[in-house]
Coordinates of C-alpha atoms and ligand atoms in Angstrom, one line a residue:
M25 CA -10.1 21.8 37.6
K26 CA -13.1 23.1 35.4
I27 CA -16.7 22.2 35.1
Q28 CA -18.9 23.0 32.1
F29 CA -22.6 22.7 32.8
L30 CA -24.0 21.2 29.7
G31 CA -27.6 20.8 31.1
A32 CA -29.7 21.0 34.2
A33 CA -28.7 24.7 34.4
G34 CA -31.8 26.9 35.0
E35 CA -34.0 23.8 34.4
V36 CA -34.6 20.4 35.9
T37 CA -33.8 18.1 33.0
G38 CA -30.8 17.3 31.0
S39 CA -28.2 16.7 33.8
R40 CA -24.8 16.5 32.3
H41 CA -21.7 18.1 33.7
L42 CA -18.4 17.9 32.0
V43 CA -15.3 17.9 34.4
E44 CA -11.7 18.7 33.1
A45 CA -9.2 17.7 35.8
N46 CA -5.5 18.4 35.5
I47 CA -3.5 15.7 37.0
A48 CA 0.3 15.9 37.0
G49 CA 0.2 18.5 34.2
R50 CA -2.1 16.1 31.9
A51 CA -5.9 17.1 31.1
H52 CA -8.4 14.4 31.8
H53 CA -12.1 14.6 31.1
F54 CA -15.1 12.9 32.6
L55 CA -18.9 13.4 32.8
V56 CA -21.1 13.4 35.8
D57 CA -24.5 12.1 34.3
Y58 CA -25.6 12.3 30.7
G59 CA -29.3 12.8 30.8
M60 CA -31.9 13.6 28.5
F61 CA -33.7 17.0 28.3
Q62 CA -37.5 16.5 28.6
G63 CA -40.4 18.8 27.9
G64 CA -40.3 22.3 26.5
R65 CA -39.8 23.3 22.8
E66 CA -36.1 23.2 22.8
A67 CA -35.4 19.8 24.4
S68 CA -35.2 17.9 21.2
D69 CA -32.6 20.4 19.9
K70 CA -30.6 20.1 23.0
N71 CA -30.7 16.4 22.8
L72 CA -29.0 16.5 19.5
E73 CA -26.2 18.7 20.7
L74 CA -22.8 17.1 20.6
L75 CA -20.3 16.8 23.4
P76 CA -17.8 19.8 23.3
I77 CA -15.0 17.2 23.1
A78 CA -14.6 14.1 21.0
P79 CA -16.5 11.2 22.8
Q80 CA -13.3 9.1 22.2
D81 CA -11.4 11.6 24.5
L82 CA -13.6 11.1 27.5
D83 CA -12.1 9.1 30.2
F84 CA -15.2 7.8 32.0
V85 CA -18.8 8.7 33.1
I86 CA -19.9 8.7 36.7
L87 CA -23.8 8.3 36.9
T88 CA -25.5 9.4 39.9
H89 CA -29.0 7.5 39.4
A90 CA -31.0 5.9 36.6
H91 CA -33.6 8.6 36.0
I92 CA -33.8 9.3 32.3
D93 CA -33.0 13.0 32.9
H94 CA -29.6 11.9 34.2
S95 CA -28.9 8.9 32.2
G96 CA -31.0 9.0 29.1
L97 CA -28.5 9.9 26.5
L98 CA -25.7 7.5 27.5
P99 CA -26.5 5.1 24.7
R100 CA -26.2 7.9 22.2
L101 CA -22.8 8.9 23.7
C102 CA -21.6 5.2 23.4
A103 CA -22.8 5.1 19.8
Q104 CA -21.0 8.2 19.0
G105 CA -17.6 6.6 20.1
F106 CA -17.4 6.8 23.8
A107 CA -15.9 3.3 24.8
G108 CA -14.9 4.0 28.4
P109 CA -16.5 2.8 31.7
I110 CA -19.8 4.0 33.1
Y111 CA -19.7 3.7 36.8
C112 CA -23.1 3.6 38.8
T113 CA -24.3 1.8 41.8
K114 CA -25.5 -1.8 41.4
A115 CA -29.2 -0.9 41.9
S116 CA -28.9 2.0 39.2
H117 CA -27.5 -0.7 36.9
A118 CA -30.6 -3.0 37.5
L119 CA -32.9 0.0 36.9
L120 CA -31.1 1.1 33.8
K121 CA -31.6 -2.2 32.3
I122 CA -35.5 -1.5 32.5
L123 CA -35.4 2.3 31.8
L124 CA -33.2 2.6 28.8
P125 CA -34.8 -0.1 26.5
D126 CA -38.2 1.4 27.5
S127 CA -36.7 4.9 26.5
A128 CA -35.6 3.5 23.0
H129 CA -39.0 1.7 22.6
L130 CA -41.0 4.9 23.5
Q131 CA -38.8 6.9 21.0
L132 CA -39.5 4.5 18.1
A133 CA -43.3 4.4 19.0
D134 CA -43.5 8.1 18.7
L135 CA -41.9 8.1 15.3
E136 CA -44.0 5.3 14.0
R137 CA -47.2 7.2 15.3
A138 CA -46.1 10.3 13.7
E139 CA -45.3 8.4 10.3
R140 CA -48.8 6.8 10.3
K141 CA -50.4 10.1 10.8
A142 CA -48.1 11.8 8.2
K143 CA -49.4 9.2 5.7
L144 CA -52.9 10.3 6.4
G145 CA -51.9 14.0 6.1
K146 CA -52.6 14.5 9.8
W147 CA -49.2 15.3 11.1
H148 CA -48.0 18.9 11.2
G149 CA -44.6 19.9 12.4
E150 CA -41.4 18.1 12.7
M151 CA -40.9 14.4 12.9
P152 CA -39.8 13.0 16.3
V153 CA -36.1 12.0 16.4
V154 CA -35.1 8.5 17.5
L155 CA -32.0 9.2 19.6
Y156 CA -30.8 5.7 19.7
S157 CA -31.8 2.1 18.9
R158 CA -32.5 -0.8 21.2
Q159 CA -29.2 -2.4 20.0
E160 CA -27.3 0.7 21.1
V161 CA -28.9 0.5 24.4
E162 CA -27.8 -3.2 24.8
S163 CA -24.2 -2.1 23.7
A164 CA -24.0 0.8 26.3
L165 CA -25.3 -1.5 29.0
T166 CA -22.0 -3.5 28.6
Q167 CA -19.9 -0.4 29.5
I168 CA -21.5 -0.1 32.8
V169 CA -19.3 -0.9 35.9
P170 CA -21.6 -1.4 38.9
I171 CA -20.1 -0.7 42.2
D172 CA -21.2 -0.8 45.9
Y173 CA -22.0 2.3 48.0
G174 CA -18.9 3.5 50.1
K175 CA -16.4 1.7 47.9
W176 CA -13.6 3.9 46.7
I177 CA -12.8 3.5 43.0
E178 CA -9.6 4.8 41.3
P179 CA -10.6 5.4 37.6
L180 CA -7.2 6.7 36.9
P181 CA -4.0 7.4 38.8
G182 CA -4.4 10.5 40.9
M183 CA -8.3 10.4 41.2
Q184 CA -10.7 8.5 43.4
F185 CA -14.5 8.6 43.8
T186 CA -17.1 6.9 45.9
F187 CA -21.0 6.8 46.0
H188 CA -23.1 7.8 49.1
N189 CA -26.8 7.0 49.3
A190 CA -28.9 10.0 48.2
G191 CA -32.1 8.6 49.4
H192 CA -33.8 9.7 46.1
I193 CA -34.7 6.6 44.3
L194 CA -33.4 2.9 44.4
G195 CA -29.6 3.2 43.7
S196 CA -29.4 7.0 43.7
A197 CA -26.1 8.2 44.8
I198 CA -24.1 11.4 45.7
A199 CA -20.9 11.3 44.0
E200 CA -17.7 12.3 46.1
I201 CA -14.6 12.8 43.8
H202 CA -11.1 13.4 45.0
I203 CA -8.6 14.8 42.4
Q204 CA -4.8 15.0 43.2
E205 CA -3.9 18.0 41.1
D206 CA -0.3 17.7 42.1
E207 CA 1.9 16.2 44.9
V208 CA 0.4 18.4 47.5
K209 CA -3.1 19.7 46.3
M210 CA -6.0 17.4 46.6
K211 CA -9.3 18.9 45.6
S212 CA -12.7 17.2 46.6
C213 CA -15.7 17.7 44.6
V214 CA -19.2 16.6 45.6
F215 CA -22.1 16.2 43.1
S216 CA -25.4 15.9 44.9
G217 CA -27.2 14.2 42.0
D218 CA -30.8 14.2 43.2
I219 CA -31.4 14.5 46.9
G220 CA -34.2 12.6 48.5
M221 CA -36.5 13.9 51.4
K222 CA -35.6 13.1 54.9
G223 CA -38.0 11.0 56.8
K224 CA -40.2 9.6 54.0
V225 CA -41.1 6.2 53.3
L226 CA -38.9 3.8 51.2
M227 CA -35.6 5.3 50.9
P228 CA -33.1 6.2 53.7
D229 CA -32.2 9.8 54.5
P230 CA -29.6 11.2 52.2
E231 CA -26.0 10.7 53.5
L232 CA -24.1 13.7 54.8
I233 CA -20.6 14.6 53.7
S234 CA -18.5 16.5 55.9
Q235 CA -15.9 18.1 53.6
A236 CA -15.6 19.4 50.1
D237 CA -14.0 22.1 48.1
V238 CA -16.6 22.3 45.5
V239 CA -20.2 21.3 45.9
V240 CA -22.8 20.9 43.0
V241 CA -26.3 20.8 44.5
E242 CA -29.6 20.2 43.0
S243 CA -32.4 22.7 43.6
T244 CA -35.8 21.2 42.2
Y245 CA -37.7 22.5 45.3
G246 CA -35.4 25.0 46.2
D247 CA -38.1 27.7 46.8
R248 CA -40.7 25.3 48.5
L249 CA -41.6 23.3 51.6
H250 CA -43.3 19.9 51.2
R251 CA -46.4 19.0 53.3
T252 CA -45.4 16.7 56.0
L253 CA -45.8 12.8 55.7
S254 CA -48.5 12.6 58.5
D255 CA -50.7 15.2 56.5
T256 CA -50.2 13.2 53.4
E257 CA -51.2 10.0 55.3
D258 CA -54.3 11.8 56.6
E259 CA -55.5 12.9 53.1
L260 CA -54.8 9.4 51.7
V261 CA -56.8 7.6 54.5
Q262 CA -59.7 10.0 54.1
V263 CA -60.0 9.7 50.3
I264 CA -59.6 5.7 50.5
S265 CA -62.1 5.5 53.3
D266 CA -64.7 7.8 51.8
T267 CA -64.5 6.0 48.4
M268 CA -64.6 2.5 49.8
K269 CA -67.6 3.6 51.8
A270 CA -69.2 4.8 48.6
Q271 CA -68.2 1.5 46.9
G272 CA -66.3 3.3 44.4
N273 CA -62.8 2.7 43.0
V274 CA -59.7 4.6 43.8
I275 CA -57.4 5.1 40.6
I276 CA -53.8 6.2 41.3
P277 CA -51.7 7.2 38.2
A278 CA -48.1 6.8 39.4
F279 CA -44.7 6.7 37.8
A280 CA -43.6 3.1 37.5
V281 CA -40.3 3.5 39.3
G282 CA -40.3 5.0 42.7
R283 CA -43.8 6.4 43.1
T284 CA -45.6 3.2 42.7
Q285 CA -43.4 1.4 45.2
E286 CA -43.7 4.4 47.7
I287 CA -47.5 4.2 47.4
L288 CA -47.5 0.5 47.9
F289 CA -45.4 0.6 51.1
L290 CA -47.5 3.6 52.4
L291 CA -50.7 1.5 52.0
I292 CA -49.2 -1.5 53.6
D293 CA -48.0 0.5 56.5
L294 CA -51.4 2.4 56.8
V295 CA -53.2 -1.2 57.0
R296 CA -50.5 -2.4 59.6
R297 CA -51.2 0.5 61.8
G298 CA -55.0 -0.1 61.6
R299 CA -55.7 3.2 59.8
L300 CA -57.1 1.5 56.8
P301 CA -59.0 -1.9 56.5
H302 CA -58.1 -4.8 54.4
L303 CA -57.6 -3.4 50.8
S304 CA -57.6 -4.8 47.3
V305 CA -54.9 -3.3 45.3
W306 CA -53.9 -3.9 41.8
V307 CA -50.7 -2.8 40.2
D308 CA -51.2 -2.5 36.5
S309 CA -47.9 -1.6 34.8
P310 CA -45.4 -4.2 33.7
M311 CA -42.6 -1.7 34.5
A312 CA -43.9 -1.0 37.8
T313 CA -44.0 -4.8 38.6
A314 CA -40.5 -5.1 37.5
A315 CA -39.4 -2.2 39.5
T316 CA -41.2 -3.5 42.6
Q317 CA -39.3 -6.8 42.3
L318 CA -36.1 -4.9 42.0
T319 CA -37.0 -2.9 45.2
E320 CA -37.5 -6.2 47.1
H321 CA -34.2 -7.5 45.7
F322 CA -32.3 -4.5 47.2
F323 CA -34.2 -4.8 50.5
N324 CA -31.1 -3.9 52.5
Q325 CA -31.0 -0.5 50.9
L326 CA -34.5 0.6 52.0
D327 CA -35.0 2.6 55.1
H328 CA -35.5 0.6 58.5
Q329 CA -39.3 1.6 58.8
T330 CA -39.9 0.2 55.4
Q331 CA -38.0 -3.0 55.9
A332 CA -40.0 -3.4 59.2
T333 CA -43.3 -2.9 57.3
M334 CA -42.2 -5.6 54.5
D335 CA -41.3 -8.0 57.1
W336 CA -44.6 -7.6 58.7
F337 CA -46.4 -8.0 55.3
K338 CA -44.5 -11.3 54.8
R339 CA -45.9 -12.5 58.1
H340 CA -49.5 -11.2 57.4
P341 CA -49.9 -11.6 53.5
G342 CA -53.7 -11.6 53.8
A343 CA -53.7 -7.9 55.1
I344 CA -53.8 -6.6 51.5
D345 CA -55.0 -8.4 48.4
L346 CA -52.0 -7.1 46.2
R347 CA -52.0 -8.3 42.6
F348 CA -49.7 -7.4 39.7
I349 CA -51.3 -7.4 36.3
A350 CA -49.0 -8.9 33.6
D351 CA -51.0 -9.2 30.3
V352 CA -53.4 -6.8 28.5
E353 CA -56.4 -9.1 28.7
E354 CA -56.1 -9.2 32.6
S355 CA -55.6 -5.3 32.5
K356 CA -59.0 -5.3 30.5
A357 CA -60.7 -7.5 33.1
L358 CA -60.1 -4.9 35.7
N359 CA -62.8 -2.7 33.8
K360 CA -65.4 -5.1 35.2
I361 CA -64.6 -4.1 38.8
K362 CA -67.2 -1.5 39.8
G363 CA -66.0 -0.8 43.3
G364 CA -63.8 -1.6 46.1
A365 CA -60.6 -1.6 44.2
I366 CA -57.4 0.5 44.3
I367 CA -55.7 0.6 40.9
I368 CA -52.2 2.0 40.7
S369 CA -51.1 2.4 36.9
A370 CA -48.6 4.3 34.8
S371 CA -47.9 6.6 33.2
G372 CA -47.8 9.2 36.1
M373 CA -49.1 12.2 34.2
C374 CA -51.8 10.1 32.6
D375 CA -50.7 10.7 28.9
A376 CA -50.0 7.1 28.0
G377 CA -50.1 3.7 29.0
R378 CA -52.8 1.5 30.9
I379 CA -53.8 4.3 33.0
V380 CA -55.6 5.9 30.2
H381 CA -58.0 3.0 29.9
H382 CA -58.6 3.0 33.7
L383 CA -59.5 6.7 33.6
A384 CA -61.8 6.3 30.6
N385 CA -63.6 3.6 32.6
N386 CA -63.6 5.2 36.0
L387 CA -64.1 9.0 35.4
P388 CA -67.7 8.9 34.5
R389 CA -68.9 7.6 37.8
A390 CA -69.1 9.9 40.8
Q391 CA -68.5 7.3 43.4
N392 CA -64.9 6.8 42.0
A393 CA -61.8 8.8 43.2
I394 CA -58.7 9.7 41.2
V395 CA -55.8 10.4 43.4
I396 CA -52.9 12.5 41.8
T397 CA -49.6 11.9 43.8
G398 CA -46.9 13.5 41.5
F399 CA -46.1 16.6 39.5
Q400 CA -48.4 17.1 36.5
A401 CA -46.8 19.1 33.7
Y402 CA -48.9 21.9 31.9
G403 CA -50.6 20.2 28.9
S404 CA -50.8 16.7 30.4
L405 CA -54.1 14.9 30.9
G406 CA -53.2 14.6 34.6
R407 CA -52.9 18.5 34.8
R408 CA -56.3 19.0 33.2
L409 CA -57.8 16.6 35.8
V410 CA -56.2 18.6 38.5
D411 CA -57.5 21.9 37.1
K412 CA -61.0 20.4 37.4
V413 CA -62.1 20.2 33.7
Q414 CA -65.6 18.9 33.3
K415 CA -64.8 16.3 30.3
V416 CA -61.8 14.9 28.6
R417 CA -61.4 13.4 25.2
L418 CA -60.1 9.8 25.4
F419 CA -59.7 7.4 22.5
G420 CA -61.7 9.8 20.2
E421 CA -64.6 10.2 22.7
D422 CA -65.8 12.8 25.2
V423 CA -65.5 11.4 28.6
P424 CA -67.3 13.3 31.6
V425 CA -65.3 13.8 34.7
R426 CA -67.8 12.9 37.5
A427 CA -65.2 11.0 39.8
S428 CA -63.7 13.3 42.4
V429 CA -60.0 14.3 41.7
H430 CA -57.7 14.6 44.7
T431 CA -54.2 16.0 44.9
I432 CA -52.0 14.4 47.5
G433 CA -48.9 16.5 48.2
G434 CA -45.9 15.3 50.2
L435 CA -44.7 12.3 48.2
S436 CA -41.9 14.0 46.3
A437 CA -38.8 12.0 45.8
H438 CA -36.9 15.4 46.2
A439 CA -35.8 17.2 49.2
D440 CA -37.6 20.6 49.8
Q441 CA -35.8 23.8 50.7
A442 CA -35.3 22.8 54.4
G443 CA -34.1 19.3 53.4
L444 CA -31.6 20.8 50.8
L445 CA -30.3 23.2 53.5
D446 CA -30.1 20.4 56.2
W447 CA -28.0 18.3 53.8
L448 CA -25.7 21.2 53.1
R449 CA -25.3 21.8 56.7
G450 CA -23.4 18.4 56.9
F451 CA -20.4 20.0 55.5
K452 CA -18.4 21.2 58.4
E453 CA -16.3 23.8 56.6
T454 CA -17.5 26.2 54.0
P455 CA -16.9 24.9 50.5
S456 CA -14.8 27.1 48.5
K457 CA -17.5 27.0 45.6
I458 CA -21.1 25.9 45.4
F459 CA -23.0 25.6 42.2
V460 CA -26.7 25.4 42.3
V461 CA -28.2 23.3 39.4
H462 CA -31.2 21.2 38.5
G463 CA -33.9 23.8 39.3
E464 CA -36.1 26.2 37.4
P465 CA -34.5 29.8 37.5
E466 CA -36.7 31.0 40.5
A467 CA -36.0 27.7 42.6
A468 CA -32.4 27.9 41.8
S469 CA -31.9 31.5 42.7
V470 CA -34.1 31.3 45.8
L471 CA -31.9 28.4 47.2
A472 CA -28.6 30.2 46.3
Q473 CA -30.0 33.3 48.4
C474 CA -30.9 30.9 51.3
I475 CA -27.5 29.3 51.2
R476 CA -25.9 32.8 51.4
E477 CA -28.1 34.1 54.1
D478 CA -28.9 31.0 56.2
L479 CA -25.6 29.2 55.9
G480 CA -23.4 32.4 55.5
W481 CA -21.6 30.9 52.6
G482 CA -20.2 33.3 50.2
N483 CA -19.3 31.8 46.9
V484 CA -22.5 30.5 45.7
M485 CA -23.6 30.8 42.1
V486 CA -26.3 29.5 39.6
P487 CA -24.2 28.4 36.6
E488 CA -25.3 29.3 33.1
R489 CA -25.8 26.5 30.6
L490 CA -22.7 25.7 28.5
H491 CA -20.5 28.1 30.6
T492 CA -17.3 26.7 31.9
Y493 CA -16.1 27.6 35.5
D494 CA -12.8 27.3 37.0
C495 CA -12.8 25.6 40.6
Ligands
LIG504 ZN1 -34.0 11.8 39.7

């Protein structure tokens, strides 16, 4: 068996691993994830790279979860000739139906904006590339085979796989794959996908797996420890209480899928426990609304604490005034609210979407608070706010930053270093090979070192992108 790491090697995006398995003397090929590279100057070039084999020769794809950096190039792969099944969990399938069309829409919008600017002579540099159309998304979605967690699937004779809950986002999975190389030799290979943080709200803890020959593990926070959930709750309670007392608004930029639901359930839980009074919460993002409905639909897959909180909320619907905004006019009407509201809106890094309007409206007043809950990439508006700039330029105008800006840590969807090591301790015997992927070089090498020293496992490596490794 061989694995070629086509992405997420020395970086956190572009997850795509090509596996060649020899079964009864015949080579088969499958992919684990086929994600988009995001951010960085080389991302668009890498997104245009071709698969090293003809897409027609690929037997199937196993998708760990719906995030675009794991799933985002599947429509392109299908348009290029891959006609086989794409296996993922049922919740991932439901999320893909929201995320992939949105990805196609954003690509087209980027191109149209650039074309408009180019006509005015205001666009310098290369034109953005549209990687696939909405029709190609629809066609790719027909190739998805949704399956339940824990069910063993036999994609070809001599190979089985199953999905375990990774506790990262709705539908996220760890893939356990068994390959019968010949009559006596069975190799088991585990791809962690993205691993969630133990003990956090919304998702259950990642499932442990007791045996594997080969482990491919993520390392996003391989060199860091998160703040505890109780510290996070204390910070959130403080900011919200102070802002409500000052009759201001709390604006929370949040990714529509995952983070928005996490904040909502955290707020409901804090009200349930009497740590916060009655709240008025507005969720202003159509995608967040759809993702929240999906989260409720897959209620049984949430952690028990969240299920109990949701049951309580159903019995006490007046505890929070929770409203989901659908159309643009309603969204604009929120501008009239001068105080007492919590507005959660996307995008998470404040660069696009309705959140920009809410910031333009709320940044100039000192009684308001902006609560940053997620990673803010260098160059994003969110990052500039975190870096305490005095003014920002929005919609062609300078907007003074008088609202207070708070960064709340501890809400990451990824396990920290301790969480990753805990998950690895689930393997009762030392795997013969461990590959550390999906981390910046420093995070990946620090985690690899911890695996060697803390777990005493020898054969750990950080693979190089495009290199093929025998397993
Ligand atoms: Zn992810």
